[in-house]
Amino acid sequence: MPTPLHRPDVEDGGPRWGVVRGARLTVRGVVRRYGGIEAVGGVDLVAPGGRITALIGPNGAGKSTLFDCLAGTVRPDAGRVLLGGRDVTALAAHRRVRLGLARTFQQIAVFPTLSVADNVRVGAEQRRGRVAARTVLERTERALGLFGLSGLADEPAGVQPTGVLRLVELARALAGGPRVLLLDEPAAGLDAAQTGRLVAVLRGLAERGMALLLVEHDAELVAELADSVYAMAQGRVVAAGPTAAVLADARVAEAWGGRP
């Protein structure tokens, strides 16, 4: 089971991760259509370094499609995506990873026949062309420790419960040393202790300058964690700003199933 909660940026008296520089994700007028349906309709969004930005909205609002456009698995029909000031709109997903963009998925995506450690190592190796093999190992071990997975390192991923697999996926994304981290419902399937660890880890990463953008349906978690919020409905942003103000917006409550 995961180890007790600890500060993510300090272990054994030393720093865990260096300061992240040049972290910023900018979205300008992104449009994505499927046939005659506009799934994303001209979205503008900024996820700055050192902040946690949340993307909320009902099912079908266009959040996952927007994430696919940001990650590079889907090409937008219009608009631009900038990573740290560099236009990456035309770049494939693997090239964005090498530039420091990582993501997790709403549906857990792990390699069930690999060990927990090997799943995490895959994330570290995605940027191997820029780091030494020793660094890959160090990042893997650090990411395992960060999420309390060291004791499960040699266990097959396929036999782990949902909450552990969610942490494995998060550790894999972090092991690559991203500047921008896209998180699609990262708390889904986590118990209270695991959610507490997640909150501490994400706050610690933001404190070191990383830009974090997460899709989340839990209003209480959004209120606790996010510095700012973008609310989507029918493919468009209907409200954006500081978390408390957006969650109190009547348009958001109406679109988000009446939740504050």
PDB file of C-alpha atoms in Angstrom:
ATOM      1  CA  MET A   1       0.000   0.000   0.000  1.00  0.00           C
ATOM      2  CA  PRO A   2       1.173   3.613  -0.509  1.00  0.00           C
ATOM      3  CA  THR A   3       3.396   5.016   2.184  1.00  0.00           C
ATOM      4  CA  PRO A   4       2.113   7.778   4.517  1.00  0.00           C
ATOM      5  CA  LEU A   5       1.657  11.236   3.100  1.00  0.00           C
ATOM      6  CA  HIS A   6       4.797  13.353   2.935  1.00  0.00           C
ATOM      7  CA  ARG A   7       5.845  16.626   1.396  1.00  0.00           C
ATOM      8  CA  PRO A   8       6.443  15.949  -2.314  1.00  0.00           C
ATOM      9  CA  ASP A   9       9.323  18.383  -2.653  1.00  0.00           C
ATOM     10  CA  VAL A  10      11.344  17.173   0.325  1.00  0.00           C
ATOM     11  CA  GLU A  11      12.542  13.734   1.305  1.00  0.00           C
ATOM     12  CA  ASP A  12      15.496  12.868   3.530  1.00  0.00           C
ATOM     13  CA  GLY A  13      16.164  16.582   3.901  1.00  0.00           C
ATOM     14  CA  GLY A  14      16.910  17.209   0.236  1.00  0.00           C
ATOM     15  CA  PRO A  15      15.085  18.632  -2.779  1.00  0.00           C
ATOM     16  CA  ARG A  16      13.152  16.141  -4.882  1.00  0.00           C
ATOM     17  CA  TRP A  17      12.757  18.008  -8.143  1.00  0.00           C
ATOM     18  CA  GLY A  18      14.455  21.079  -9.538  1.00  0.00           C
ATOM     19  CA  VAL A  19      12.744  24.327 -10.373  1.00  0.00           C
ATOM     20  CA  VAL A  20      10.750  24.085 -13.610  1.00  0.00           C
ATOM     21  CA  ARG A  21      11.410  26.946 -16.013  1.00  0.00           C
ATOM     22  CA  GLY A  22       9.612  28.095 -19.155  1.00  0.00           C
ATOM     23  CA  ALA A  23       6.394  26.322 -18.172  1.00  0.00           C
ATOM     24  CA  ARG A  24       3.348  27.822 -19.841  1.00  0.00           C
ATOM     25  CA  LEU A  25       0.593  26.469 -22.053  1.00  0.00           C
ATOM     26  CA  THR A  26      -1.335  28.927 -24.219  1.00  0.00           C
ATOM     27  CA  VAL A  27      -4.394  28.086 -26.308  1.00  0.00           C
ATOM     28  CA  ARG A  28      -5.623  30.571 -28.881  1.00  0.00           C
ATOM     29  CA  GLY A  29      -8.897  30.125 -30.713  1.00  0.00           C
ATOM     30  CA  VAL A  30      -8.750  26.330 -30.937  1.00  0.00           C
ATOM     31  CA  VAL A  31     -11.525  24.775 -33.011  1.00  0.00           C
ATOM     32  CA  ARG A  32     -12.156  21.083 -33.620  1.00  0.00           C
ATOM     33  CA  ARG A  33     -15.014  19.789 -35.767  1.00  0.00           C
ATOM     34  CA  TYR A  34     -16.313  16.305 -36.409  1.00  0.00           C
ATOM     35  CA  GLY A  35     -18.398  16.444 -39.524  1.00  0.00           C
ATOM     36  CA  GLY A  36     -20.885  19.227 -38.956  1.00  0.00           C
ATOM     37  CA  ILE A  37     -20.461  19.163 -35.183  1.00  0.00           C
ATOM     38  CA  GLU A  38     -18.160  21.709 -33.553  1.00  0.00           C
ATOM     39  CA  ALA A  39     -16.816  19.839 -30.505  1.00  0.00           C
ATOM     40  CA  VAL A  40     -14.507  22.711 -29.550  1.00  0.00           C
ATOM     41  CA  GLY A  41     -15.541  26.153 -30.694  1.00  0.00           C
ATOM     42  CA  GLY A  42     -12.781  28.756 -30.476  1.00  0.00           C
ATOM     43  CA  VAL A  43     -11.328  28.149 -27.023  1.00  0.00           C
ATOM     44  CA  ASP A  44      -8.788  30.534 -25.491  1.00  0.00           C
ATOM     45  CA  LEU A  45      -6.974  29.329 -22.379  1.00  0.00           C
ATOM     46  CA  VAL A  46      -3.753  29.953 -20.473  1.00  0.00           C
ATOM     47  CA  ALA A  47      -2.179  27.559 -17.970  1.00  0.00           C
ATOM     48  CA  PRO A  48       0.773  29.470 -16.465  1.00  0.00           C
ATOM     49  CA  GLY A  49       3.745  27.986 -14.699  1.00  0.00           C
ATOM     50  CA  GLY A  50       3.474  27.725 -10.937  1.00  0.00           C
ATOM     51  CA  ARG A  51      -0.309  27.477 -11.012  1.00  0.00           C
ATOM     52  CA  ILE A  52      -2.967  24.772 -11.043  1.00  0.00           C
ATOM     53  CA  THR A  53      -5.661  25.472 -13.623  1.00  0.00           C
ATOM     54  CA  ALA A  54      -8.875  23.437 -13.737  1.00  0.00           C
ATOM     55  CA  LEU A  55     -11.102  22.747 -16.719  1.00  0.00           C
ATOM     56  CA  ILE A  56     -14.661  21.865 -15.741  1.00  0.00           C
ATOM     57  CA  GLY A  57     -17.992  21.277 -17.416  1.00  0.00           C
ATOM     58  CA  PRO A  58     -20.634  18.613 -18.049  1.00  0.00           C
ATOM     59  CA  ASN A  59     -20.058  15.465 -20.082  1.00  0.00           C
ATOM     60  CA  GLY A  60     -19.959  16.365 -23.759  1.00  0.00           C
ATOM     61  CA  ALA A  61     -18.712  19.895 -23.117  1.00  0.00           C
ATOM     62  CA  GLY A  62     -15.604  19.316 -25.246  1.00  0.00           C
ATOM     63  CA  LYS A  63     -13.020  18.985 -22.461  1.00  0.00           C
ATOM     64  CA  SER A  64     -11.500  15.693 -23.618  1.00  0.00           C
ATOM     65  CA  THR A  65     -11.425  16.821 -27.246  1.00  0.00           C
ATOM     66  CA  LEU A  66      -9.629  19.984 -26.183  1.00  0.00           C
ATOM     67  CA  PHE A  67      -7.134  17.883 -24.200  1.00  0.00           C
ATOM     68  CA  ASP A  68      -6.505  15.773 -27.304  1.00  0.00           C
ATOM     69  CA  CYS A  69      -5.780  18.945 -29.271  1.00  0.00           C
ATOM     70  CA  LEU A  70      -3.365  20.148 -26.592  1.00  0.00           C
ATOM     71  CA  ALA A  71      -1.564  16.805 -26.347  1.00  0.00           C
ATOM     72  CA  GLY A  72      -1.243  16.395 -30.113  1.00  0.00           C
ATOM     73  CA  THR A  73      -3.334  13.263 -30.579  1.00  0.00           C
ATOM     74  CA  VAL A  74      -5.859  15.353 -32.511  1.00  0.00           C
ATOM     75  CA  ARG A  75      -5.074  18.241 -34.871  1.00  0.00           C
ATOM     76  CA  PRO A  76      -7.324  21.293 -34.400  1.00  0.00           C
ATOM     77  CA  ASP A  77      -9.119  22.665 -37.433  1.00  0.00           C
ATOM     78  CA  ALA A  78      -8.179  26.198 -36.411  1.00  0.00           C
ATOM     79  CA  GLY A  79      -6.293  28.002 -33.695  1.00  0.00           C
ATOM     80  CA  ARG A  80      -2.882  27.608 -32.079  1.00  0.00           C
ATOM     81  CA  VAL A  81      -1.312  25.729 -29.183  1.00  0.00           C
ATOM     82  CA  LEU A  82       1.863  27.186 -27.675  1.00  0.00           C
ATOM     83  CA  LEU A  83       4.177  25.450 -25.240  1.00  0.00           C
ATOM     84  CA  GLY A  84       6.426  27.852 -23.406  1.00  0.00           C
ATOM     85  CA  GLY A  85       5.953  30.350 -26.227  1.00  0.00           C
ATOM     86  CA  ARG A  86       6.714  27.839 -29.000  1.00  0.00           C
ATOM     87  CA  ASP A  87       3.963  27.042 -31.493  1.00  0.00           C
ATOM     88  CA  VAL A  88       3.442  23.262 -31.312  1.00  0.00           C
ATOM     89  CA  THR A  89       0.114  23.123 -33.152  1.00  0.00           C
ATOM     90  CA  ALA A  90       1.539  21.077 -36.032  1.00  0.00           C
ATOM     91  CA  LEU A  91       3.725  18.802 -33.887  1.00  0.00           C
ATOM     92  CA  ALA A  92       2.874  15.164 -33.216  1.00  0.00           C
ATOM     93  CA  ALA A  93       2.197  14.007 -29.655  1.00  0.00           C
ATOM     94  CA  HIS A  94       5.607  12.361 -29.176  1.00  0.00           C
ATOM     95  CA  ARG A  95       7.388  15.563 -30.177  1.00  0.00           C
ATOM     96  CA  ARG A  96       5.377  17.548 -27.647  1.00  0.00           C
ATOM     97  CA  VAL A  97       6.381  15.013 -24.989  1.00  0.00           C
ATOM     98  CA  ARG A  98      10.040  15.614 -25.804  1.00  0.00           C
ATOM     99  CA  LEU A  99       9.458  19.342 -25.420  1.00  0.00           C
ATOM    100  CA  GLY A 100       8.051  18.828 -21.929  1.00  0.00           C
ATOM    101  CA  LEU A 101       4.316  18.165 -22.269  1.00  0.00           C
ATOM    102  CA  ALA A 102       2.872  15.115 -20.493  1.00  0.00           C
ATOM    103  CA  ARG A 103      -0.671  13.897 -19.949  1.00  0.00           C
ATOM    104  CA  THR A 104      -2.766  11.300 -18.183  1.00  0.00           C
ATOM    105  CA  PHE A 105      -6.025   9.825 -19.444  1.00  0.00           C
ATOM    106  CA  GLN A 106      -9.576   9.574 -18.173  1.00  0.00           C
ATOM    107  CA  GLN A 107      -9.467   5.840 -18.866  1.00  0.00           C
ATOM    108  CA  ILE A 108      -6.413   4.385 -17.143  1.00  0.00           C
ATOM    109  CA  ALA A 109      -3.753   3.439 -19.680  1.00  0.00           C
ATOM    110  CA  VAL A 110      -1.018   1.165 -18.318  1.00  0.00           C
ATOM    111  CA  PHE A 111       0.885  -1.847 -19.639  1.00  0.00           C
ATOM    112  CA  PRO A 112      -0.605  -4.685 -17.568  1.00  0.00           C
ATOM    113  CA  THR A 113       2.149  -7.227 -18.273  1.00  0.00           C
ATOM    114  CA  LEU A 114       4.921  -4.854 -17.206  1.00  0.00           C
ATOM    115  CA  SER A 115       5.910  -4.213 -13.623  1.00  0.00           C
ATOM    116  CA  VAL A 116       4.873  -1.037 -11.864  1.00  0.00           C
ATOM    117  CA  ALA A 117       8.457   0.260 -12.148  1.00  0.00           C
ATOM    118  CA  ASP A 118       8.691  -0.542 -15.860  1.00  0.00           C
ATOM    119  CA  ASN A 119       5.430   1.299 -16.507  1.00  0.00           C
ATOM    120  CA  VAL A 120       6.874   4.381 -14.828  1.00  0.00           C
ATOM    121  CA  ARG A 121      10.203   3.953 -16.626  1.00  0.00           C
ATOM    122  CA  VAL A 122       8.389   4.222 -19.967  1.00  0.00           C
ATOM    123  CA  GLY A 123       7.586   7.827 -19.093  1.00  0.00           C
ATOM    124  CA  ALA A 124      11.181   8.600 -18.165  1.00  0.00           C
ATOM    125  CA  GLU A 125      12.496   7.055 -21.387  1.00  0.00           C
ATOM    126  CA  GLN A 126      10.235   9.130 -23.614  1.00  0.00           C
ATOM    127  CA  ARG A 127      12.705  11.998 -23.170  1.00  0.00           C
ATOM    128  CA  ARG A 128      15.789   9.748 -23.073  1.00  0.00           C
ATOM    129  CA  GLY A 129      17.344  11.499 -26.040  1.00  0.00           C
ATOM    130  CA  ARG A 130      17.880  14.489 -23.758  1.00  0.00           C
ATOM    131  CA  VAL A 131      18.915  12.726 -20.553  1.00  0.00           C
ATOM    132  CA  ALA A 132      21.373  10.019 -19.522  1.00  0.00           C
ATOM    133  CA  ALA A 133      20.321   6.460 -18.694  1.00  0.00           C
ATOM    134  CA  ARG A 134      21.199   7.117 -15.060  1.00  0.00           C
ATOM    135  CA  THR A 135      18.812  10.048 -15.026  1.00  0.00           C
ATOM    136  CA  VAL A 136      16.056   7.799 -16.403  1.00  0.00           C
ATOM    137  CA  LEU A 137      16.588   5.444 -13.471  1.00  0.00           C
ATOM    138  CA  GLU A 138      16.697   8.285 -10.942  1.00  0.00           C
ATOM    139  CA  ARG A 139      13.511   9.864 -12.288  1.00  0.00           C
ATOM    140  CA  THR A 140      11.760   6.499 -12.216  1.00  0.00           C
ATOM    141  CA  GLU A 141      12.726   5.889  -8.600  1.00  0.00           C
ATOM    142  CA  ARG A 142      11.777   9.412  -7.569  1.00  0.00           C
ATOM    143  CA  ALA A 143       8.379   9.201  -9.238  1.00  0.00           C
ATOM    144  CA  LEU A 144       7.702   5.841  -7.584  1.00  0.00           C
ATOM    145  CA  GLY A 145       8.617   7.263  -4.192  1.00  0.00           C
ATOM    146  CA  LEU A 146       6.610  10.413  -4.737  1.00  0.00           C
ATOM    147  CA  PHE A 147       3.395   8.425  -5.113  1.00  0.00           C
ATOM    148  CA  GLY A 148       4.238   5.792  -2.505  1.00  0.00           C
ATOM    149  CA  LEU A 149       4.758   3.050  -5.090  1.00  0.00           C
ATOM    150  CA  SER A 150       8.304   1.925  -4.262  1.00  0.00           C
ATOM    151  CA  GLY A 151       7.091  -1.143  -2.389  1.00  0.00           C
ATOM    152  CA  LEU A 152       5.137  -2.257  -5.465  1.00  0.00           C
ATOM    153  CA  ALA A 153       7.901  -1.555  -7.984  1.00  0.00           C
ATOM    154  CA  ASP A 154       8.451  -5.186  -8.997  1.00  0.00           C
ATOM    155  CA  GLU A 155       4.792  -6.207  -8.923  1.00  0.00           C
ATOM    156  CA  PRO A 156       2.845  -6.661 -12.188  1.00  0.00           C
ATOM    157  CA  ALA A 157       0.741  -3.630 -12.962  1.00  0.00           C
ATOM    158  CA  GLY A 158      -2.136  -5.759 -14.197  1.00  0.00           C
ATOM    159  CA  VAL A 159      -3.001  -7.098 -10.732  1.00  0.00           C
ATOM    160  CA  GLN A 160      -3.123  -3.693  -9.009  1.00  0.00           C
ATOM    161  CA  PRO A 161      -6.390  -2.018  -7.922  1.00  0.00           C
ATOM    162  CA  THR A 162      -7.731   1.010  -9.755  1.00  0.00           C
ATOM    163  CA  GLY A 163      -6.415   3.560  -7.272  1.00  0.00           C
ATOM    164  CA  VAL A 164      -2.864   2.221  -7.518  1.00  0.00           C
ATOM    165  CA  LEU A 165      -3.022   2.150 -11.319  1.00  0.00           C
ATOM    166  CA  ARG A 166      -4.108   5.790 -11.334  1.00  0.00           C
ATOM    167  CA  LEU A 167      -1.015   6.641  -9.294  1.00  0.00           C
ATOM    168  CA  VAL A 168       1.162   4.544 -11.630  1.00  0.00           C
ATOM    169  CA  GLU A 169      -0.097   6.574 -14.577  1.00  0.00           C
ATOM    170  CA  LEU A 170       0.566   9.829 -12.740  1.00  0.00           C
ATOM    171  CA  ALA A 171       4.066   8.678 -11.798  1.00  0.00           C
ATOM    172  CA  ARG A 172       4.781   7.711 -15.409  1.00  0.00           C
ATOM    173  CA  ALA A 173       3.732  11.151 -16.645  1.00  0.00           C
ATOM    174  CA  LEU A 174       5.897  12.867 -14.049  1.00  0.00           C
ATOM    175  CA  ALA A 175       8.948  10.645 -14.623  1.00  0.00           C
ATOM    176  CA  GLY A 176       9.571  12.321 -17.962  1.00  0.00           C
ATOM    177  CA  GLY A 177      10.301  15.624 -16.241  1.00  0.00           C
ATOM    178  CA  PRO A 178       7.539  17.670 -17.917  1.00  0.00           C
ATOM    179  CA  ARG A 179       7.128  21.411 -17.794  1.00  0.00           C
ATOM    180  CA  VAL A 180       3.384  21.186 -18.479  1.00  0.00           C
ATOM    181  CA  LEU A 181       1.206  18.391 -17.090  1.00  0.00           C
ATOM    182  CA  LEU A 182      -2.294  17.650 -18.411  1.00  0.00           C
ATOM    183  CA  LEU A 183      -4.374  15.594 -15.982  1.00  0.00           C
ATOM    184  CA  ASP A 184      -7.704  14.076 -17.046  1.00  0.00           C
ATOM    185  CA  GLU A 185      -9.714  13.301 -13.874  1.00  0.00           C
ATOM    186  CA  PRO A 186      -6.605  12.395 -11.839  1.00  0.00           C
ATOM    187  CA  ALA A 187      -8.536  11.651  -8.631  1.00  0.00           C
ATOM    188  CA  ALA A 188     -10.938   9.133 -10.187  1.00  0.00           C
ATOM    189  CA  GLY A 189     -10.704   5.834  -8.327  1.00  0.00           C
ATOM    190  CA  LEU A 190      -8.526   7.159  -5.505  1.00  0.00           C
ATOM    191  CA  ASP A 191      -9.392   6.677  -1.848  1.00  0.00           C
ATOM    192  CA  ALA A 192      -9.144   9.513   0.674  1.00  0.00           C
ATOM    193  CA  ALA A 193      -5.494   8.864   1.537  1.00  0.00           C
ATOM    194  CA  GLN A 194      -4.468   8.615  -2.100  1.00  0.00           C
ATOM    195  CA  THR A 195      -6.381  11.799  -2.917  1.00  0.00           C
ATOM    196  CA  GLY A 196      -4.566  13.566  -0.089  1.00  0.00           C
ATOM    197  CA  ARG A 197      -1.238  12.433  -1.528  1.00  0.00           C
ATOM    198  CA  LEU A 198      -2.284  13.608  -4.981  1.00  0.00           C
ATOM    199  CA  VAL A 199      -3.216  17.064  -3.692  1.00  0.00           C
ATOM    200  CA  ALA A 200       0.123  17.408  -1.876  1.00  0.00           C
ATOM    201  CA  VAL A 201       2.082  16.260  -4.939  1.00  0.00           C
ATOM    202  CA  LEU A 202       0.325  18.600  -7.364  1.00  0.00           C
ATOM    203  CA  ARG A 203       0.745  21.570  -5.043  1.00  0.00           C
ATOM    204  CA  GLY A 204       4.431  20.758  -4.660  1.00  0.00           C
ATOM    205  CA  LEU A 205       4.903  20.593  -8.428  1.00  0.00           C
ATOM    206  CA  ALA A 206       3.175  23.941  -8.889  1.00  0.00           C
ATOM    207  CA  GLU A 207       5.389  25.451  -6.195  1.00  0.00           C
ATOM    208  CA  ARG A 208       8.410  24.439  -8.277  1.00  0.00           C
ATOM    209  CA  GLY A 209       7.049  26.196 -11.357  1.00  0.00           C
ATOM    210  CA  MET A 210       5.281  23.465 -13.305  1.00  0.00           C
ATOM    211  CA  ALA A 211       2.109  24.351 -15.216  1.00  0.00           C
ATOM    212  CA  LEU A 212      -0.763  22.006 -14.405  1.00  0.00           C
ATOM    213  CA  LEU A 213      -4.075  21.795 -16.238  1.00  0.00           C
ATOM    214  CA  LEU A 214      -6.615  19.294 -14.978  1.00  0.00           C
ATOM    215  CA  VAL A 215     -10.074  18.154 -15.955  1.00  0.00           C
ATOM    216  CA  GLU A 216     -12.022  17.335 -12.812  1.00  0.00           C
ATOM    217  CA  HIS A 217     -15.679  16.669 -11.949  1.00  0.00           C
ATOM    218  CA  ASP A 218     -15.303  16.861  -8.171  1.00  0.00           C
ATOM    219  CA  ALA A 219     -16.303  20.417  -7.266  1.00  0.00           C
ATOM    220  CA  GLU A 220     -14.848  20.153  -3.764  1.00  0.00           C
ATOM    221  CA  LEU A 221     -11.475  19.029  -5.108  1.00  0.00           C
ATOM    222  CA  VAL A 222     -11.474  21.827  -7.678  1.00  0.00           C
ATOM    223  CA  ALA A 223     -12.239  24.354  -4.949  1.00  0.00           C
ATOM    224  CA  GLU A 224      -9.434  22.997  -2.784  1.00  0.00           C
ATOM    225  CA  LEU A 225      -6.785  22.604  -5.452  1.00  0.00           C
ATOM    226  CA  ALA A 226      -7.218  24.994  -8.382  1.00  0.00           C
ATOM    227  CA  ASP A 227      -5.924  28.560  -8.574  1.00  0.00           C
ATOM    228  CA  SER A 228      -8.143  29.362 -11.543  1.00  0.00           C
ATOM    229  CA  VAL A 229     -10.895  27.657 -13.506  1.00  0.00           C
ATOM    230  CA  TYR A 230     -12.198  27.551 -17.065  1.00  0.00           C
ATOM    231  CA  ALA A 231     -15.765  26.270 -17.389  1.00  0.00           C
ATOM    232  CA  MET A 232     -16.879  24.774 -20.709  1.00  0.00           C
ATOM    233  CA  ALA A 233     -20.313  24.010 -22.104  1.00  0.00           C
ATOM    234  CA  GLN A 234     -21.187  22.929 -25.647  1.00  0.00           C
ATOM    235  CA  GLY A 235     -17.599  23.323 -26.807  1.00  0.00           C
ATOM    236  CA  ARG A 236     -17.065  26.853 -25.546  1.00  0.00           C
ATOM    237  CA  VAL A 237     -15.703  28.561 -22.445  1.00  0.00           C
ATOM    238  CA  VAL A 238     -18.646  30.093 -20.584  1.00  0.00           C
ATOM    239  CA  ALA A 239     -16.715  31.409 -17.575  1.00  0.00           C
ATOM    240  CA  ALA A 240     -13.080  31.824 -16.576  1.00  0.00           C
ATOM    241  CA  GLY A 241     -11.227  33.348 -13.661  1.00  0.00           C
ATOM    242  CA  PRO A 242     -10.368  32.752  -9.998  1.00  0.00           C
ATOM    243  CA  THR A 243     -11.759  29.468  -8.704  1.00  0.00           C
ATOM    244  CA  ALA A 244     -14.231  30.823  -6.162  1.00  0.00           C
ATOM    245  CA  ALA A 245     -15.722  33.297  -8.630  1.00  0.00           C
ATOM    246  CA  VAL A 246     -16.177  30.735 -11.404  1.00  0.00           C
ATOM    247  CA  LEU A 247     -17.701  28.101  -9.129  1.00  0.00           C
ATOM    248  CA  ALA A 248     -20.170  30.697  -7.872  1.00  0.00           C
ATOM    249  CA  ASP A 249     -21.181  31.746 -11.393  1.00  0.00           C
ATOM    250  CA  ALA A 250     -24.817  30.889 -12.124  1.00  0.00           C
ATOM    251  CA  ARG A 251     -23.958  29.893 -15.703  1.00  0.00           C
ATOM    252  CA  VAL A 252     -21.492  27.341 -14.403  1.00  0.00           C
ATOM    253  CA  ALA A 253     -23.959  25.913 -11.903  1.00  0.00           C
ATOM    254  CA  GLU A 254     -26.569  25.548 -14.655  1.00  0.00           C
ATOM    255  CA  ALA A 255     -24.187  23.901 -17.132  1.00  0.00           C
ATOM    256  CA  TRP A 256     -22.438  21.722 -14.552  1.00  0.00           C
ATOM    257  CA  GLY A 257     -25.511  19.928 -13.306  1.00  0.00           C
ATOM    258  CA  GLY A 258     -26.443  22.537 -10.736  1.00  0.00           C
ATOM    259  CA  ARG A 259     -23.270  22.085  -8.702  1.00  0.00           C
ATOM    260  CA  PRO A 260     -21.711  25.243  -7.187  1.00  0.00           C
TER     261      PRO A 260
END
